[in-house]
Short mmCIF file of C-alpha atoms in Angstrom, two decimals:
data_model
loop_
_atom_site.label_atom_id
_atom_site.label_comp_id
_atom_site.label_asym_id
_atom_site.label_seq_id
_atom_site.Cartn_x
_atom_site.Cartn_y
_atom_site.Cartn_z
CA MET A 952 2.54 -3.66 19.64
CA ALA A 953 0.41 -5.93 21.80
CA ASP A 954 -3.37 -5.84 21.74
CA ARG A 955 -3.89 -4.21 25.15
CA GLY A 956 -6.32 -1.79 26.72
CA ASP A 957 -3.69 0.95 26.74
CA VAL A 958 -3.51 1.01 22.94
CA THR A 959 -5.83 2.85 20.57
CA THR A 960 -6.03 1.57 17.01
CA ILE A 961 -6.68 4.21 14.36
CA VAL A 962 -7.59 3.67 10.71
CA TYR A 963 -6.77 6.34 8.13
CA VAL A 964 -8.76 5.92 4.92
CA GLY A 965 -7.45 7.22 1.61
CA THR A 966 -10.07 7.93 -1.04
CA TYR A 967 -10.87 9.38 -4.43
CA THR A 968 -12.52 12.79 -4.34
CA GLN A 969 -12.75 13.29 -8.11
CA THR A 970 -13.80 11.26 -11.11
CA LEU A 971 -11.01 9.63 -13.11
CA PRO A 972 -11.30 7.21 -16.05
CA HIS A 973 -11.21 4.21 -13.69
CA VAL A 974 -13.25 5.52 -10.76
CA ASP A 975 -16.18 7.76 -9.84
CA GLY A 976 -14.63 9.55 -6.88
CA LYS A 977 -17.09 11.09 -4.45
CA ALA A 978 -15.28 11.33 -1.11
CA ALA A 979 -14.47 14.49 0.85
CA GLY A 980 -10.84 13.69 1.69
CA ILE A 981 -9.05 11.52 4.27
CA TYR A 982 -11.28 9.82 6.84
CA VAL A 983 -10.14 8.96 10.37
CA TYR A 984 -11.71 6.12 12.38
CA ARG A 985 -11.09 4.38 15.67
CA LEU A 986 -11.13 0.59 15.39
CA ASP A 987 -12.80 -1.22 18.29
CA ARG A 988 -10.59 -4.28 18.70
CA THR A 989 -13.30 -6.09 20.68
CA SER A 990 -16.25 -5.66 18.31
CA GLY A 991 -14.41 -4.95 15.06
CA GLU A 992 -16.51 -1.82 14.55
CA LEU A 993 -15.22 1.45 13.11
CA HIS A 994 -16.10 4.75 14.81
CA HIS A 995 -15.72 7.94 12.79
CA LEU A 996 -13.54 10.61 14.39
CA HIS A 997 -12.61 13.14 11.70
CA THR A 998 -12.66 13.97 8.02
CA THR A 999 -9.76 15.98 6.57
CA GLU A 1000 -10.83 17.94 3.51
CA GLY A 1001 -8.86 20.14 1.14
CA VAL A 1002 -6.87 17.32 -0.44
CA SER A 1003 -7.56 15.99 -3.95
CA ASN A 1004 -7.64 12.24 -4.59
CA PRO A 1005 -5.66 11.15 -1.51
CA SER A 1006 -5.72 7.61 -2.90
CA PHE A 1007 -2.75 6.39 -0.88
CA VAL A 1008 -1.69 7.36 2.63
CA ALA A 1009 1.17 6.29 4.90
CA VAL A 1010 2.09 6.97 8.53
CA GLU A 1011 5.81 7.37 9.31
CA PRO A 1012 7.46 4.98 11.80
CA HIS A 1013 7.06 7.24 14.85
CA HIS A 1014 3.35 7.90 14.17
CA ARG A 1015 3.77 11.67 14.29
CA TYR A 1016 3.01 12.44 10.65
CA LEU A 1017 0.87 11.12 7.83
CA PHE A 1018 1.65 11.58 4.15
CA ALA A 1019 -0.76 11.32 1.24
CA VAL A 1020 -0.56 11.46 -2.52
CA GLU A 1021 -2.76 13.77 -4.52
CA GLU A 1022 -3.39 11.58 -7.54
CA VAL A 1023 -3.80 14.29 -10.16
CA GLY A 1024 -2.27 14.99 -13.55
CA GLU A 1025 -1.68 18.68 -12.92
CA TYR A 1026 -1.79 21.14 -10.07
CA GLU A 1027 -2.41 24.88 -10.35
CA GLY A 1028 -1.91 24.70 -14.11
CA GLN A 1029 1.42 22.87 -13.99
CA PRO A 1030 1.80 19.19 -14.94
CA GLY A 1031 2.43 16.55 -12.30
CA GLY A 1032 0.96 15.33 -9.04
CA MET A 1033 1.46 16.27 -5.42
CA VAL A 1034 2.18 14.81 -2.00
CA CYS A 1035 0.95 16.31 1.27
CA GLY A 1036 2.13 16.06 4.86
CA PHE A 1037 -0.03 16.21 8.00
CA VAL A 1038 0.66 16.36 11.72
CA ILE A 1039 -1.22 13.67 13.65
CA ASP A 1040 -2.81 15.13 16.78
CA PRO A 1041 -1.60 12.86 19.65
CA ARG A 1042 -4.90 13.23 21.52
CA THR A 1043 -7.58 13.26 18.81
CA TYR A 1044 -5.68 11.52 15.96
CA GLY A 1045 -6.92 14.24 13.61
CA LEU A 1046 -4.77 15.64 10.81
CA THR A 1047 -3.43 19.18 10.45
CA PRO A 1048 -1.86 20.08 7.08
CA ILE A 1049 1.86 20.88 7.07
CA ASN A 1050 2.72 21.47 3.41
CA ARG A 1051 2.58 19.92 -0.03
CA GLN A 1052 5.21 19.37 -2.70
CA ARG A 1053 5.27 18.42 -6.36
CA THR A 1054 6.35 14.86 -7.17
CA GLN A 1055 7.56 15.79 -10.68
CA GLY A 1056 5.42 13.02 -12.10
CA ALA A 1057 1.76 12.70 -13.03
CA TYR A 1058 -0.84 10.78 -11.04
CA PRO A 1059 1.19 9.59 -8.04
CA CYS A 1060 -0.57 6.48 -6.73
CA TYR A 1061 1.63 5.16 -3.92
CA VAL A 1062 3.64 6.65 -1.09
CA SER A 1063 5.77 5.07 1.62
CA VAL A 1064 8.32 6.20 4.19
CA ASP A 1065 11.78 4.67 4.52
CA GLN A 1066 12.75 2.89 7.75
CA SER A 1067 14.51 5.99 9.13
CA GLY A 1068 11.48 8.23 8.65
CA ARG A 1069 13.62 10.75 6.73
CA TRP A 1070 12.64 10.04 3.14
CA LEU A 1071 9.31 9.87 1.34
CA LEU A 1072 9.13 7.44 -1.59
CA VAL A 1073 6.58 8.04 -4.36
CA ALA A 1074 5.42 6.06 -7.40
CA ASN A 1075 4.08 8.28 -10.20
CA HIS A 1076 1.83 5.89 -12.09
CA GLY A 1077 0.80 8.26 -14.87
CA GLY A 1078 4.23 9.81 -15.27
CA GLY A 1079 6.12 6.51 -15.36
CA SER A 1080 8.59 7.67 -12.71
CA VAL A 1081 9.54 7.36 -9.05
CA SER A 1082 10.49 10.21 -6.71
CA VAL A 1083 12.16 10.80 -3.35
CA LEU A 1084 11.43 13.78 -1.09
CA PRO A 1085 13.09 14.70 2.23
CA ILE A 1086 11.08 14.78 5.46
CA SER A 1087 12.46 17.58 7.61
CA LYS A 1088 11.88 18.57 11.23
CA GLY A 1089 8.19 18.94 11.97
CA GLY A 1090 7.24 16.68 9.08
CA VAL A 1091 7.89 19.37 6.50
CA LEU A 1092 8.37 17.96 3.00
CA GLY A 1093 11.25 19.35 0.97
CA GLN A 1094 11.57 19.45 -2.78
CA VAL A 1095 12.28 16.28 -4.72
CA THR A 1096 15.86 15.02 -4.31
CA SER A 1097 15.67 12.22 -6.87
CA VAL A 1098 13.48 11.37 -9.86
CA ILE A 1099 13.99 8.34 -12.06
CA GLN A 1100 12.04 7.92 -15.27
CA HIS A 1101 11.37 4.30 -16.18
CA GLN A 1102 11.97 3.38 -19.80
CA GLY A 1103 10.77 0.30 -21.63
CA THR A 1104 11.94 -1.32 -24.83
CA PRO A 1105 10.23 -1.50 -28.24
CA GLU A 1106 8.70 -4.88 -27.41
CA HIS A 1107 6.83 -3.46 -24.43
CA LYS A 1108 3.24 -2.82 -25.45
CA GLN A 1109 2.54 -0.70 -22.36
CA PRO A 1110 4.35 2.40 -21.12
CA ALA A 1111 5.96 2.50 -17.69
CA HIS A 1112 3.47 2.48 -14.83
CA PRO A 1113 5.19 2.25 -11.43
CA HIS A 1114 2.49 1.18 -8.98
CA SER A 1115 4.30 0.79 -5.66
CA ILE A 1116 7.61 1.66 -4.01
CA ILE A 1117 8.98 0.37 -0.70
CA ALA A 1118 12.27 0.33 1.20
CA ASP A 1119 13.61 -3.09 2.11
CA PRO A 1120 14.02 -4.00 5.82
CA SER A 1121 17.73 -3.04 5.76
CA ASN A 1122 16.84 0.41 4.37
CA ARG A 1123 19.69 0.07 1.86
CA PHE A 1124 17.54 -0.74 -1.14
CA VAL A 1125 14.25 0.47 -2.60
CA LEU A 1126 12.03 -1.81 -4.67
CA VAL A 1127 9.49 -0.70 -7.27
CA ALA A 1128 6.78 -2.73 -8.99
CA ASP A 1129 6.21 -1.42 -12.52
CA ALA A 1130 2.92 -2.82 -13.85
CA GLY A 1131 3.48 -1.44 -17.35
CA LEU A 1132 6.99 -2.78 -17.95
CA ASP A 1133 6.54 -6.11 -16.09
CA ARG A 1134 9.58 -5.44 -13.94
CA ILE A 1135 10.51 -5.20 -10.29
CA TYR A 1136 13.20 -2.53 -10.04
CA VAL A 1137 15.84 -2.41 -7.30
CA TYR A 1138 17.56 0.85 -6.36
CA GLN A 1139 20.24 1.70 -3.84
CA LEU A 1140 19.08 4.43 -1.45
CA ASP A 1141 21.56 7.14 -0.42
CA LEU A 1142 20.42 7.97 3.11
CA GLU A 1143 22.40 11.22 3.19
CA GLY A 1144 21.21 12.80 -0.04
CA GLY A 1145 17.97 10.96 -0.78
CA VAL A 1146 19.20 9.80 -4.18
CA LEU A 1147 18.19 6.55 -5.88
CA THR A 1148 20.81 4.70 -7.94
CA PRO A 1149 20.05 1.60 -10.03
CA ASN A 1150 21.36 -1.52 -8.32
CA ALA A 1151 24.08 -3.63 -9.95
CA THR A 1152 21.21 -5.90 -11.00
CA PRO A 1153 18.74 -3.09 -11.74
CA TRP A 1154 15.57 -5.10 -12.25
CA LEU A 1155 13.99 -8.52 -12.42
CA ALA A 1156 12.00 -9.02 -15.62
CA LEU A 1157 8.72 -10.91 -15.24
CA ARG A 1158 6.71 -12.64 -17.92
CA SER A 1159 5.02 -10.31 -20.41
CA GLY A 1160 1.53 -9.40 -19.26
CA THR A 1161 2.18 -10.05 -15.57
CA GLY A 1162 1.53 -6.50 -14.36
CA PRO A 1163 3.33 -6.41 -10.97
CA ARG A 1164 1.42 -4.02 -8.71
CA HIS A 1165 2.04 -4.14 -4.94
CA LEU A 1166 4.90 -5.57 -2.87
CA VAL A 1167 5.33 -6.83 0.67
CA PHE A 1168 8.21 -8.50 2.51
CA ASP A 1169 7.74 -11.33 4.96
CA PRO A 1170 8.45 -10.27 8.57
CA ASP A 1171 12.01 -11.63 8.40
CA GLY A 1172 12.83 -9.88 5.11
CA ARG A 1173 13.88 -13.12 3.42
CA TYR A 1174 11.06 -13.25 0.89
CA LEU A 1175 9.23 -10.72 -1.24
CA TYR A 1176 5.65 -11.18 -2.41
CA CYS A 1177 4.17 -9.33 -5.38
CA ILE A 1178 0.53 -9.30 -6.42
CA ASN A 1179 0.18 -9.11 -10.18
CA GLU A 1180 -2.63 -6.97 -11.54
CA THR A 1181 -2.89 -8.32 -15.09
CA ALA A 1182 -2.10 -11.98 -14.43
CA SER A 1183 -4.19 -12.20 -11.23
CA SER A 1184 -1.38 -14.01 -9.47
CA ILE A 1185 1.12 -13.65 -6.64
CA GLY A 1186 4.84 -14.02 -7.23
CA VAL A 1187 7.16 -15.32 -4.53
CA PHE A 1188 10.82 -14.23 -4.56
CA SER A 1189 13.80 -15.02 -2.40
CA TYR A 1190 15.67 -11.86 -1.44
CA ASP A 1191 19.39 -11.38 -0.94
CA VAL A 1192 19.45 -8.51 1.54
CA ASP A 1193 23.20 -7.97 1.11
CA GLN A 1194 23.09 -7.58 -2.68
CA GLY A 1195 19.48 -6.52 -3.23
CA ILE A 1196 18.91 -9.39 -5.66
CA LEU A 1197 15.58 -11.16 -6.26
CA ARG A 1198 15.07 -14.71 -7.45
CA GLU A 1199 11.63 -15.91 -8.48
CA ILE A 1200 10.72 -19.20 -6.81
CA GLN A 1201 6.94 -19.52 -7.26
CA THR A 1202 3.88 -17.99 -8.90
CA VAL A 1203 0.37 -18.90 -7.74
CA SER A 1204 -3.04 -17.78 -8.95
CA SER A 1205 -4.94 -15.36 -6.75
CA LEU A 1206 -8.26 -16.61 -8.14
CA PRO A 1207 -10.49 -19.50 -7.09
CA GLU A 1208 -10.36 -22.54 -9.32
CA GLY A 1209 -12.76 -22.28 -12.25
CA PHE A 1210 -13.16 -18.49 -12.18
CA ALA A 1211 -13.72 -17.29 -15.75
CA GLY A 1212 -14.62 -13.61 -15.44
CA ARG A 1213 -12.54 -10.45 -15.64
CA ASN A 1214 -10.28 -9.76 -12.71
CA ALA A 1215 -7.37 -7.59 -11.64
CA GLY A 1216 -5.13 -8.24 -8.65
CA ALA A 1217 -4.84 -5.25 -6.32
CA ASP A 1218 -3.24 -5.45 -2.88
CA VAL A 1219 -1.14 -7.90 -0.87
CA HIS A 1220 -0.27 -8.17 2.84
CA SER A 1221 1.30 -10.62 5.27
CA ASP A 1222 -0.05 -11.11 8.77
CA PRO A 1223 2.37 -9.98 11.51
CA THR A 1224 3.51 -13.54 12.24
CA GLY A 1225 4.29 -14.31 8.59
CA ARG A 1226 2.20 -17.47 8.70
CA TRP A 1227 -0.42 -16.25 6.23
CA LEU A 1228 -0.52 -14.07 3.15
CA TYR A 1229 -3.56 -12.35 1.66
CA GLY A 1230 -4.28 -10.80 -1.74
CA SER A 1231 -7.29 -8.88 -3.07
CA ASN A 1232 -9.11 -9.56 -6.33
CA ARG A 1233 -11.08 -6.88 -8.18
CA GLY A 1234 -13.63 -8.76 -10.26
CA ASP A 1235 -13.95 -11.88 -8.16
CA ASP A 1236 -14.19 -9.31 -5.33
CA SER A 1237 -12.48 -11.53 -2.82
CA ILE A 1238 -9.53 -11.90 -0.51
CA ALA A 1239 -7.32 -14.86 -1.43
CA ILE A 1240 -5.89 -16.66 1.61
CA PHE A 1241 -2.56 -18.49 1.58
CA ILE A 1242 -0.57 -20.40 4.15
CA VAL A 1243 3.16 -19.61 4.04
CA ASP A 1244 5.77 -22.35 4.28
CA GLY A 1245 8.14 -20.96 6.90
CA ALA A 1246 11.12 -22.86 5.51
CA THR A 1247 10.75 -21.98 1.82
CA GLY A 1248 8.47 -18.92 1.72
CA THR A 1249 6.20 -20.66 -0.79
CA LEU A 1250 2.43 -20.35 -0.73
CA GLN A 1251 -0.45 -22.79 -0.60
CA ALA A 1252 -3.95 -21.48 -1.26
CA THR A 1253 -6.45 -22.29 1.48
CA GLY A 1254 -9.51 -20.41 0.25
CA HIS A 1255 -11.15 -17.15 -0.76
CA ARG A 1256 -13.47 -14.83 1.11
CA SER A 1257 -15.91 -12.41 -0.51
CA THR A 1258 -15.24 -8.83 0.58
CA GLY A 1259 -18.96 -8.10 0.67
CA GLY A 1260 -18.65 -5.40 -1.95
CA ARG A 1261 -17.23 -4.44 -5.33
CA ILE A 1262 -13.62 -3.71 -6.30
CA PRO A 1263 -11.58 -4.26 -3.10
CA ARG A 1264 -8.70 -2.05 -4.19
CA GLY A 1265 -6.95 -1.96 -0.83
CA PHE A 1266 -7.03 -3.79 2.49
CA ALA A 1267 -5.04 -3.80 5.72
CA ILE A 1268 -4.34 -5.98 8.75
CA ASP A 1269 -4.25 -4.52 12.25
CA PRO A 1270 -0.89 -4.64 14.08
CA ALA A 1271 -2.14 -7.36 16.45
CA GLY A 1272 -2.99 -9.60 13.49
CA ARG A 1273 -6.58 -10.17 14.61
CA LEU A 1274 -8.53 -8.11 12.09
CA LEU A 1275 -8.47 -7.56 8.32
CA LEU A 1276 -10.28 -4.58 6.81
CA ALA A 1277 -11.19 -4.46 3.11
CA ALA A 1278 -11.95 -1.25 1.19
CA ASN A 1279 -14.61 -1.83 -1.47
CA GLN A 1280 -13.99 1.08 -3.83
CA ASN A 1281 -17.15 0.81 -5.94
CA SER A 1282 -19.49 -0.11 -3.08
CA ASP A 1283 -18.42 2.73 -0.79
CA THR A 1284 -17.84 0.37 2.14
CA VAL A 1285 -15.10 -0.87 4.43
CA VAL A 1286 -15.79 -4.39 5.73
CA THR A 1287 -14.15 -5.95 8.79
CA PHE A 1288 -13.10 -9.60 9.12
CA TRP A 1289 -11.74 -11.59 12.05
CA ILE A 1290 -8.59 -13.59 11.28
CA ASP A 1291 -8.73 -17.13 12.65
CA PRO A 1292 -5.55 -17.55 14.75
CA THR A 1293 -5.30 -21.22 13.80
CA SER A 1294 -6.16 -21.32 10.10
CA GLY A 1295 -5.79 -17.72 8.92
CA GLY A 1296 -9.36 -17.89 7.61
CA LEU A 1297 -11.61 -14.83 7.55
CA THR A 1298 -14.98 -14.37 9.28
CA ARG A 1299 -17.18 -11.29 8.95
CA GLY A 1300 -17.24 -9.15 12.06
CA GLY A 1301 -17.92 -5.55 12.97
CA GLY A 1302 -20.30 -4.96 10.11
CA SER A 1303 -19.85 -2.78 7.06
CA THR A 1304 -18.95 0.91 7.35
CA SER A 1305 -20.12 3.37 4.70
CA ILE A 1306 -17.21 5.47 3.41
CA PRO A 1307 -17.26 7.14 -0.04
CA THR A 1308 -14.85 5.61 -2.58
CA PRO A 1309 -12.40 4.06 -0.08
CA VAL A 1310 -9.21 2.76 -1.67
CA CYS A 1311 -6.38 2.72 0.89
CA LEU A 1312 -6.39 1.73 4.56
CA CYS A 1313 -3.54 2.60 6.92
CA ILE A 1314 -3.86 1.15 10.44
CA ALA A 1315 -1.71 2.45 13.30
CA ASP A 1316 -1.58 1.73 17.03
CA PHE A 1317 -1.12 4.63 19.46
CA ALA A 1318 -0.02 3.90 23.03
CA ASP A 1319 -1.45 5.87 25.95
CA MET A 1320 2.01 7.24 26.76
CA ASP A 1321 1.80 9.08 23.43
CA ALA A 1322 -1.94 9.74 23.22
CA ALA A 1323 -4.88 10.05 25.58
CA ARG A 1324 -8.20 8.67 24.40
#
């Protein structure tokens, strides 16, 4: 969607509301902001409470509903986490709860919507599984239609920890990054029944200790990029959209040369043109910047930019490709950067917005024909 005056850009911020072993959550729920595309500033609109650890949020393709995980190990005395659905008010952009459903897996950490908007895809990090739930009329979530438990082998030192799940651009396949098993899984998606079936080539095994975490396709769907949590690197893969087969073609470090401290890769995104790729580092507390070779999909590092805070778990790029926002989990800030249209470099702009324990940013454009400011 073009960057015009008849478009309002909204940022939905997922957070931690409770303390977990890896985070001191202190937020109230999901925060809603308007992004000023001229100044880069964020203006608070709403806070949606009554949801526990909404650490990942996603807006469906038609921008009518938002879905969030509740990253918990049990709910109302029963094991497993939850997902929640919300109606997006077309005038105020606020969220009204619809319903919640069990994911049949503990500590869900990632949620996405397939290209049709009919199926919700969930990665249960603590439970080692992935789930599918139907999205019915009115955004109502139905009960789980498919659950697949990931299993390792005796040589795996870590249990399964699926950390992200996305549908490919064709909507025929679903890909999962499992940070515990060092695999990228590929499933066929049954669009009628919401069932996942292992692909003929069910996974691509990565080097031990890689820790694949988040995935993103290039705009053309020819290449897949994976940021690796443990190895602090980004993997580049060619993708056969007809067969759902990955082939690794490059791995590059996400860290600046000479960095010797502790670090964990976190999030990865392409700009809308596909010319640049970005990855976040927790430890170096930076955004790594890469130029993408349009012919081969390979990456060349061009620099790093401090996020101005600690532990940038998540970040996002606005649909116009002009702004990058970084969520500094342990500094309670979201920092805005301008993207240089020539180099892809990042420049601070819009200041730093105080938000408790921000971890996921979902940016959506709303046209005036659908919403009045």
